[in-house]
Amino acid sequence: MSYLSSNQLKQYEDEGFVSPINIFSKDKAKEIRNEIEIIENKMPEELKNSGRYNAHLISPLLDEVTHNSNILDAVQSLIGENILVCGTTLFIKNAYEKGFVSYHQDAKYIGLEPHNWVTAWVAITDSNEENGCMRMWSGSHKDNLKDHDQKFNEGNLLTRGQTVKNVPKEKTTPLILKAGQMSLHHPTVVHGSELNKSNDRRIGFVIQSYIGTDVKQVLGKNSVQLARGVDKFNYHEKIGRPQKLLEEKDIQLKKQENDYLQEIFYKGSDKKGKF
Ligand SMILES: O=C(O)CCC(=O)C(=O)O
């Protein structure tokens, strides 16, 4: 059982994140990386651009991570025992590519209300300052939602290049993780990440997010899986879990969910980015 300790709960409350938390072994992380790379080799477009969302619907190993009981215990400590998975994102930064994430608050654009939800960032490779780990503006989750510029800038891995101004970058905390560890972050904590300057890829598998059953999607529609407990609210359609790698029906389901997501992410925008 991996419920959060009182120190970890205090860190989350004070800083807006808790990290690192051990989830699975380095060998398991390698196996998962391998499955991701099998998908990339067999279907080179499947995980690119807006295909990076909801890979847990086509990959049994990413599905297993999404429903991992160590993760769910920690998540339960923050949002209660009735937990839904409402989506996942693969944040991959390849070596020698210019990928970064501008400082932003997830709650600004994800459409999940109220904020009884949490994001789990699971390290499939090590994640550190050299390869562009996430950095958190500690305590920023206590303020209201901030103004974000929409920069649509090159190399930005966010849909619209959403950017909070005047973040004191020298004061941000790097979330250094070994493969198989995770961090949890609050919907309103300001965070981002820099370039990968190493010679290997950095892979984060992000459950974005685990939501309480009382949480609605106010910008559109997304389907969910019941991860734990009971859903007395039934605000969202339920979808199944993959039994095998890359089954055609699962690929179609992922596409449908990602089409819904595009509507959420670009609602009210006359411009579209590549994610
Ligand atoms: O993977 C990254 O560098 C950033 C991910 C992120 O912004 C998030 O998980 O909310």
Coordinates of C-alpha atoms in Angstrom, one line a residue, residues 15-17 103 135-141 143 146 164-168 171-173 189-192:
E15 CA 4.1 23.3 -2.5
G16 CA 1.4 22.0 -5.0
F17 CA 3.3 18.8 -5.8
Y103 CA 5.1 27.6 -17.7
R135 CA 10.0 22.3 -12.9
M136 CA 7.5 23.5 -10.4
W137 CA 6.8 27.1 -9.0
S138 CA 6.3 26.0 -5.5
G139 CA 3.3 27.4 -3.7
S140 CA 1.8 28.9 -6.9
H141 CA -1.2 26.6 -6.7
D143 CA -3.2 31.7 -6.1
K146 CA -3.4 33.4 -13.9
V164 CA 2.3 32.5 -17.6
K165 CA 4.4 35.6 -17.5
N166 CA 7.0 36.5 -14.9
V167 CA 7.7 33.1 -13.5
P168 CA 10.8 33.3 -11.2
K171 CA 13.3 29.7 -7.9
T172 CA 11.5 26.8 -9.5
T173 CA 12.0 23.2 -8.2
V189 CA 0.5 24.8 -9.7
V190 CA 2.5 26.7 -12.3
H191 CA 5.0 24.3 -14.0
G192 CA 7.0 23.9 -17.2

